[in-house]
CSV table of C-alpha atoms and ligand atoms in Angstrom, one decimal:
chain,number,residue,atom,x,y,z
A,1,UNK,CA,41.9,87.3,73.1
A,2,UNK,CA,44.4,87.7,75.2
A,3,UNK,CA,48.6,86.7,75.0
A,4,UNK,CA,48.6,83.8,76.9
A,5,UNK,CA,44.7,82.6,75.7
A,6,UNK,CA,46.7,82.9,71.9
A,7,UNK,CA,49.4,80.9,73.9
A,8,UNK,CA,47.0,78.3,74.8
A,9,UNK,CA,45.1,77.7,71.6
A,10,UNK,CA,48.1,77.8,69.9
A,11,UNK,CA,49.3,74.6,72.4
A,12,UNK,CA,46.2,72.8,71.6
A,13,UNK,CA,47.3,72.1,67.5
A,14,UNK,CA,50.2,70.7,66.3
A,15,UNK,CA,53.4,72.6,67.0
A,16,UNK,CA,56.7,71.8,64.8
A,17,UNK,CA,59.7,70.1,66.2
A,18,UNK,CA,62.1,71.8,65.0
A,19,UNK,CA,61.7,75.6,63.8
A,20,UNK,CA,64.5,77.0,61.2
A,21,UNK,CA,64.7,81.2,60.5
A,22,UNK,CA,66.7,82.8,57.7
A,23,UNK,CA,67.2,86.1,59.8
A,24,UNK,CA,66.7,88.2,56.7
A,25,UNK,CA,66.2,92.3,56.3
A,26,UNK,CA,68.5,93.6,59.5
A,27,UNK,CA,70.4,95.9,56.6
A,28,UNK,CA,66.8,97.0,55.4
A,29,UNK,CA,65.5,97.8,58.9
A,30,UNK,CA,68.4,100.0,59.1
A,31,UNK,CA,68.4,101.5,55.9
A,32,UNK,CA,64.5,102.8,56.4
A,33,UNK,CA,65.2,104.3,59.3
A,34,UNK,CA,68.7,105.9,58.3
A,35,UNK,CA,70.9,104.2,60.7
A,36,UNK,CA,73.9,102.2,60.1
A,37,UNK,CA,73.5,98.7,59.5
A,38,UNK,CA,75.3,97.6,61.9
A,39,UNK,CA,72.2,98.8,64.3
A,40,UNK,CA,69.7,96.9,62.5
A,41,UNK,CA,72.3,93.6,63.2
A,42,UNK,CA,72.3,94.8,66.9
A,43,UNK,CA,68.5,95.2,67.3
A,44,UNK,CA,68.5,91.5,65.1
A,45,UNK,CA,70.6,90.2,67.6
A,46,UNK,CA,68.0,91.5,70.2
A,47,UNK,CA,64.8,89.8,68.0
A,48,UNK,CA,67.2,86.4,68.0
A,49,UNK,CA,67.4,86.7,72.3
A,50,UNK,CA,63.2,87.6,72.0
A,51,UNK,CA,62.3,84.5,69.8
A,52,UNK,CA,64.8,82.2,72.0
A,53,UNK,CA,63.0,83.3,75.0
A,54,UNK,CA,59.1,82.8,73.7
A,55,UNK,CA,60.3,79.5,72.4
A,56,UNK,CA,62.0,78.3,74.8
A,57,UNK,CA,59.6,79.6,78.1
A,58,UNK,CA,56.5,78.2,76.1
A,59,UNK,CA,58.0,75.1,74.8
A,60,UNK,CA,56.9,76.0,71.2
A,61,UNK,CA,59.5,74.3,69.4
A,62,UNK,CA,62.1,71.0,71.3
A,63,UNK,CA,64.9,72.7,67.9
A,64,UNK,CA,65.6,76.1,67.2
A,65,UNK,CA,68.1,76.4,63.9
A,66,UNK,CA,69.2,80.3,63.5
A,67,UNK,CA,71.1,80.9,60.4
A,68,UNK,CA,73.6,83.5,61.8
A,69,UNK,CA,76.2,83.5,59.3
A,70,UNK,CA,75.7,81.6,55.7
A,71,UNK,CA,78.8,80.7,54.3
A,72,UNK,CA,77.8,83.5,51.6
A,73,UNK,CA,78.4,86.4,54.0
A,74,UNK,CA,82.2,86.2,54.4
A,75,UNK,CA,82.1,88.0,50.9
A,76,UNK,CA,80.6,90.8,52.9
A,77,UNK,CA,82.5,93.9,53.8
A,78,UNK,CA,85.2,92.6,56.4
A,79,UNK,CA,83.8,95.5,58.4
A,80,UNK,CA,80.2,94.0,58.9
A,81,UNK,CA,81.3,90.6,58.9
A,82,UNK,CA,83.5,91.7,62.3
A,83,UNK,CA,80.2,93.4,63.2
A,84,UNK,CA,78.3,90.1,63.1
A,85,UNK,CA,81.0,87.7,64.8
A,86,UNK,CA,81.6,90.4,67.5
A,87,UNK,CA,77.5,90.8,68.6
A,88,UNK,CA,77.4,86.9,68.5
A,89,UNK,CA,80.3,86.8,71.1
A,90,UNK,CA,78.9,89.9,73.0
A,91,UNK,CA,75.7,88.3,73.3
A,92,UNK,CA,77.4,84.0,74.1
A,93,UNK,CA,79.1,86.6,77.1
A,94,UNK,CA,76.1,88.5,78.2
A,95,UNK,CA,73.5,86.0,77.8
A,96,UNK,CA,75.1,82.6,78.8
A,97,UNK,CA,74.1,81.9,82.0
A,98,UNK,CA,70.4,83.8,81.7
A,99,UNK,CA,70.1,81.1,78.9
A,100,UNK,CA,71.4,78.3,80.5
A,101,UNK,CA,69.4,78.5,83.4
A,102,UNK,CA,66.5,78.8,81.1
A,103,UNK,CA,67.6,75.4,80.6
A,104,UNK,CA,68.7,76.2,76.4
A,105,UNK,CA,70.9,73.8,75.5
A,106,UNK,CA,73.0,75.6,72.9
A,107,UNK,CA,75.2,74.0,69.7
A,108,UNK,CA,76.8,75.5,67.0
A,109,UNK,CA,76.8,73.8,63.2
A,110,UNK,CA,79.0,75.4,60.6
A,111,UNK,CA,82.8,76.0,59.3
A,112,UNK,CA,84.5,76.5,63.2
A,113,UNK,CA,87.7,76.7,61.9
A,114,UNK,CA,87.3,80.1,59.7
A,115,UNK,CA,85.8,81.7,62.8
A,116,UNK,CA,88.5,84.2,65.3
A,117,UNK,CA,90.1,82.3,68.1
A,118,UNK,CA,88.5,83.8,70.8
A,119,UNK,CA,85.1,83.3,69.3
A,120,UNK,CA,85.6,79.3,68.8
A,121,UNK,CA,86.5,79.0,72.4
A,122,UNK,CA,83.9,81.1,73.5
A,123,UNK,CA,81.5,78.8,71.5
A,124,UNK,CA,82.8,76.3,72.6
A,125,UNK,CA,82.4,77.1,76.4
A,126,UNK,CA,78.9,77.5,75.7
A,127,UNK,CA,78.0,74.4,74.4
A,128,UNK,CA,79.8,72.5,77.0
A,129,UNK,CA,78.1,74.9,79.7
A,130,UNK,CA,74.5,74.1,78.2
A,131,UNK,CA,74.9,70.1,76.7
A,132,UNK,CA,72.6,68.6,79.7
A,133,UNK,CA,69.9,71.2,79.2
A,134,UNK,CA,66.8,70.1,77.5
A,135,UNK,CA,63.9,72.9,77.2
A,136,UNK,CA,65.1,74.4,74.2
A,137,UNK,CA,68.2,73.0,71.7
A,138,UNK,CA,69.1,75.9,70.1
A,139,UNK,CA,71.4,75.0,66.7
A,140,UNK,CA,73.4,78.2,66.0
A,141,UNK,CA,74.1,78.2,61.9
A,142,UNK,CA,77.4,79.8,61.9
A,143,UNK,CA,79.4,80.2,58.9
A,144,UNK,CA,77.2,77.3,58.0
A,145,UNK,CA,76.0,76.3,54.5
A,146,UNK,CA,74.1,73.6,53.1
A,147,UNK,CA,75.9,72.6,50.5
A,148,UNK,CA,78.9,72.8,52.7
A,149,UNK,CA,76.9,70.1,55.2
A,150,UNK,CA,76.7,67.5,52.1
A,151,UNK,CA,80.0,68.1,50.7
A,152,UNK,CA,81.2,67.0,54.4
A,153,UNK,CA,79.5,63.6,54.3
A,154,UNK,CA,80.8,62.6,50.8
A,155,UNK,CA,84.3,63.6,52.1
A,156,UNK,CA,83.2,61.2,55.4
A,157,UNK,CA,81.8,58.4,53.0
A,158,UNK,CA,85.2,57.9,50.6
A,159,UNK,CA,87.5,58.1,53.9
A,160,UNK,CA,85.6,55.4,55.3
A,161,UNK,CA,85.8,53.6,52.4
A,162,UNK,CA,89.1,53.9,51.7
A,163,UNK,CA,89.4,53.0,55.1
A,164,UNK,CA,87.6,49.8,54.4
A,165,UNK,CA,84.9,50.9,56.7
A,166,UNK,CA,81.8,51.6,54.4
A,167,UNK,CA,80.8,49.7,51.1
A,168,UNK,CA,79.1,51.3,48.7
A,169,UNK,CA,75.7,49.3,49.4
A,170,UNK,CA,75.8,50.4,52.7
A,171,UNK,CA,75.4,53.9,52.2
A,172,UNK,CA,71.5,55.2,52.3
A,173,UNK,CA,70.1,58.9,53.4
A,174,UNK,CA,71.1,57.4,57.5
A,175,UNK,CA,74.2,57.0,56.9
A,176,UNK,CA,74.8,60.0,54.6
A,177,UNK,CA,73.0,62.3,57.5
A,178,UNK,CA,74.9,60.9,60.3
A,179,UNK,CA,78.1,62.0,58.4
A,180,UNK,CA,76.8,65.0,57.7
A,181,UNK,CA,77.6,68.3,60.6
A,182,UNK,CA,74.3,68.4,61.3
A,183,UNK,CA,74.0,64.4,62.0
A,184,UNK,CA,71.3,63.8,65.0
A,185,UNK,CA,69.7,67.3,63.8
A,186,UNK,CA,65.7,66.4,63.1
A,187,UNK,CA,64.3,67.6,60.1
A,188,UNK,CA,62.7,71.1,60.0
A,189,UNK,CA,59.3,70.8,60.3
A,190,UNK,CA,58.2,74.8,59.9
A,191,UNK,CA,61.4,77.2,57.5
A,192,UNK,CA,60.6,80.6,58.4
A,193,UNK,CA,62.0,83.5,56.6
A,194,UNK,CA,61.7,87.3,57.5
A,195,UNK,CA,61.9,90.3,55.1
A,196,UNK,CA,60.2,88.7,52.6
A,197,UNK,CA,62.5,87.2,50.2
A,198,UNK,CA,61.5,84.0,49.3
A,199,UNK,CA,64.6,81.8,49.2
A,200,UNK,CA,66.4,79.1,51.2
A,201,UNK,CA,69.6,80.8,50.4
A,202,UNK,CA,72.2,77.3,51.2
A,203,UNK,CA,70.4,76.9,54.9
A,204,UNK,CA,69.2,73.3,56.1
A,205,UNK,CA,69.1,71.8,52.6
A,206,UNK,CA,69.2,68.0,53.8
A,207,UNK,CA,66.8,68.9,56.9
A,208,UNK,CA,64.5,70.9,55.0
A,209,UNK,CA,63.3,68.5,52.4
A,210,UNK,CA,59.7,68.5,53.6
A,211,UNK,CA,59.5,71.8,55.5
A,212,UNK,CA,56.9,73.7,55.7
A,213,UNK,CA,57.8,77.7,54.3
A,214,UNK,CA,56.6,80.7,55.8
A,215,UNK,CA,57.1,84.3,54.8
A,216,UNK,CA,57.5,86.5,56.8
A,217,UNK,CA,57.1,90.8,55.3
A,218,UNK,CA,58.2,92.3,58.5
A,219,UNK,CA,62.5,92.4,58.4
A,220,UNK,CA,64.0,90.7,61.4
A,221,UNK,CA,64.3,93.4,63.8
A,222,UNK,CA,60.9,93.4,63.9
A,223,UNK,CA,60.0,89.8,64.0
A,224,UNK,CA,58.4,89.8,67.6
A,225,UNK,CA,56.2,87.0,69.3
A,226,UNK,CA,53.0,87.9,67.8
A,227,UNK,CA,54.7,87.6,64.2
A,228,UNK,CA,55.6,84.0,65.5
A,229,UNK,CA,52.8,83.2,66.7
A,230,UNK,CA,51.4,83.9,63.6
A,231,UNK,CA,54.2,81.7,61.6
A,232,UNK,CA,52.8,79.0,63.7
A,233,UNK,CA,49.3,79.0,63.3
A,234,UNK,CA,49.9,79.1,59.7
A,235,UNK,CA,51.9,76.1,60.2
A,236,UNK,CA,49.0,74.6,62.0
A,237,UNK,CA,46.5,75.1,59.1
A,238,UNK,CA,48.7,73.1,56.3
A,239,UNK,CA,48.1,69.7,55.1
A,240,UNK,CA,51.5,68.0,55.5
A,241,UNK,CA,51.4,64.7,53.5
A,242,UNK,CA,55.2,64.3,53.2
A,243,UNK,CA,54.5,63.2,49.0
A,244,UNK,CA,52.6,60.2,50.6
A,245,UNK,CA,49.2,61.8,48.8
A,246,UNK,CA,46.7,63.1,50.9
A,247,UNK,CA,44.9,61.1,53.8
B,1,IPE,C1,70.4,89.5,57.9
B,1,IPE,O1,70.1,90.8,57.5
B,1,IPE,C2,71.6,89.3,58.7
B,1,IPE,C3,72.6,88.3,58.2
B,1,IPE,C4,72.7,87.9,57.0
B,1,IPE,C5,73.5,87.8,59.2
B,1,IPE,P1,70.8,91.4,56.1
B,1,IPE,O2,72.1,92.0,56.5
B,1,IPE,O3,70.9,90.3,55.1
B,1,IPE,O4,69.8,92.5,55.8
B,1,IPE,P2,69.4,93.0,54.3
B,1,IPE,O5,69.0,91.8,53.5
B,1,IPE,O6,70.6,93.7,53.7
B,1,IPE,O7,68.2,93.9,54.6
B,2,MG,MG1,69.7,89.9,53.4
């Protein structure tokens, strides 16, 4: 069969809404191949721009959430952490307007205010460049954790009640999500995670309550469109009953 006959098929079945990936294994890719691991971040970095692209130019998913940065992997050598901010601000400057005329709308979600200067505004710039795109809304997990997300909306909840603004009976799973970062975020239909570790590690924990989990063996560098493609039609052969029992 060929690419775009897969393409097609793959159009006619259910596709996910929004599509979450725990880039995992860069350090490993590196490591086999006895290169720095800082490479195996750059040619990451270069699987992220591959995945963007397929999505986005096929219309395979309407959300894109890439974990970039948990809120974990400050602990990291300073070093590699520098690394990782510095591609992510190399690639917002390189890649901007080939994204946003590719009609990506981009926003990040995480903890701005621990992140270098320059890299907030640059951030920043891009969002407001892309916020009327619509093709592909691509959430950028940045120094983003899940538990972090929560602890954000309980912080929200008691200010607005203290500021006589929220009573306790009013507070359901709407309300906490819509004081949550990642308020007007849909829920992750299809968690994919490369290198084959089989954890959420503090990603979408609120939006991921009923995603579907696929693992992928190959480490990120090497995550290319067939491996999505195969994420997807594995997606496409689950029974999603959302605890409502099968039909
Ligand atoms: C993922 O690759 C990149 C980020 C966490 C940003 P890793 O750096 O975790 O690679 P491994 O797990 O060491 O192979
Ligand atoms: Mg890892």
């Amino acid at each position: 069969m060929s690419w775009s006959d897969v393409l097609e098929q793959l159009k006619d079945g259910p596709l996910p809404h929004h599509v979450g990936v725990v880039m995992d294994g860069n350090g490993r890719w590196a490591e086999q191949r006895g290169l720095p691991r800082g490479e195996g971040h750059r040619r990451g970095a270069e699987a992220a721009e591959r995945l963007i692209r397929l999505a986005g130019g096929e219309k395979l998913c309407a959300h894109l959430t890439l974990f970039a940065l948990s809120t974990e992997n400050w602990d990291r050598p300073p070093s590699e952490v520098e690394l990782l901010l510095g591609l992510l601000e190399e690639f917002i400057s390189r890649k901007l307007e080939e994204l946003a005329d590719a009609g990506v709308r981009l926003d990040v979600i995480g903890q701005q205010d621990r992140l270098p200067l320059r890299l907030r505004s640059a951030l920043s710039k891009a969002e407001q460049r892309t916020q009327d795109n619509d093709t592909l809304h691509l959430h950028v997990a940045l120094s983003f954790g899940g538990r972090w997300a929560v602890t954000e909306a309980v912080r929200g909840a008691v200010r607005a009640a203290r500021a006589g603004e929220l009573r306790e009976e009013q507070v359901d799973e709407h309300v906490v999500h819509g004081l949550m970062p990642t308020a007007g975020i849909p829920d992750v239909d299809l968690l994919i995670r490369t290198a084959g570790e089989q954890r959420i590690s503090n990603f979408l924990l609120w939006e991921s309550a009923y995603a579907e989990f696929y693992f992928a063996p190959v480490p990120w560098p090497d995550f290319d469109g067939a491996e999505f493609v195969k994420a997807l039609e594995t997606y496409q052969g689950r029974q999603r009953s959302f605890g409502k029992g099968s039909l």
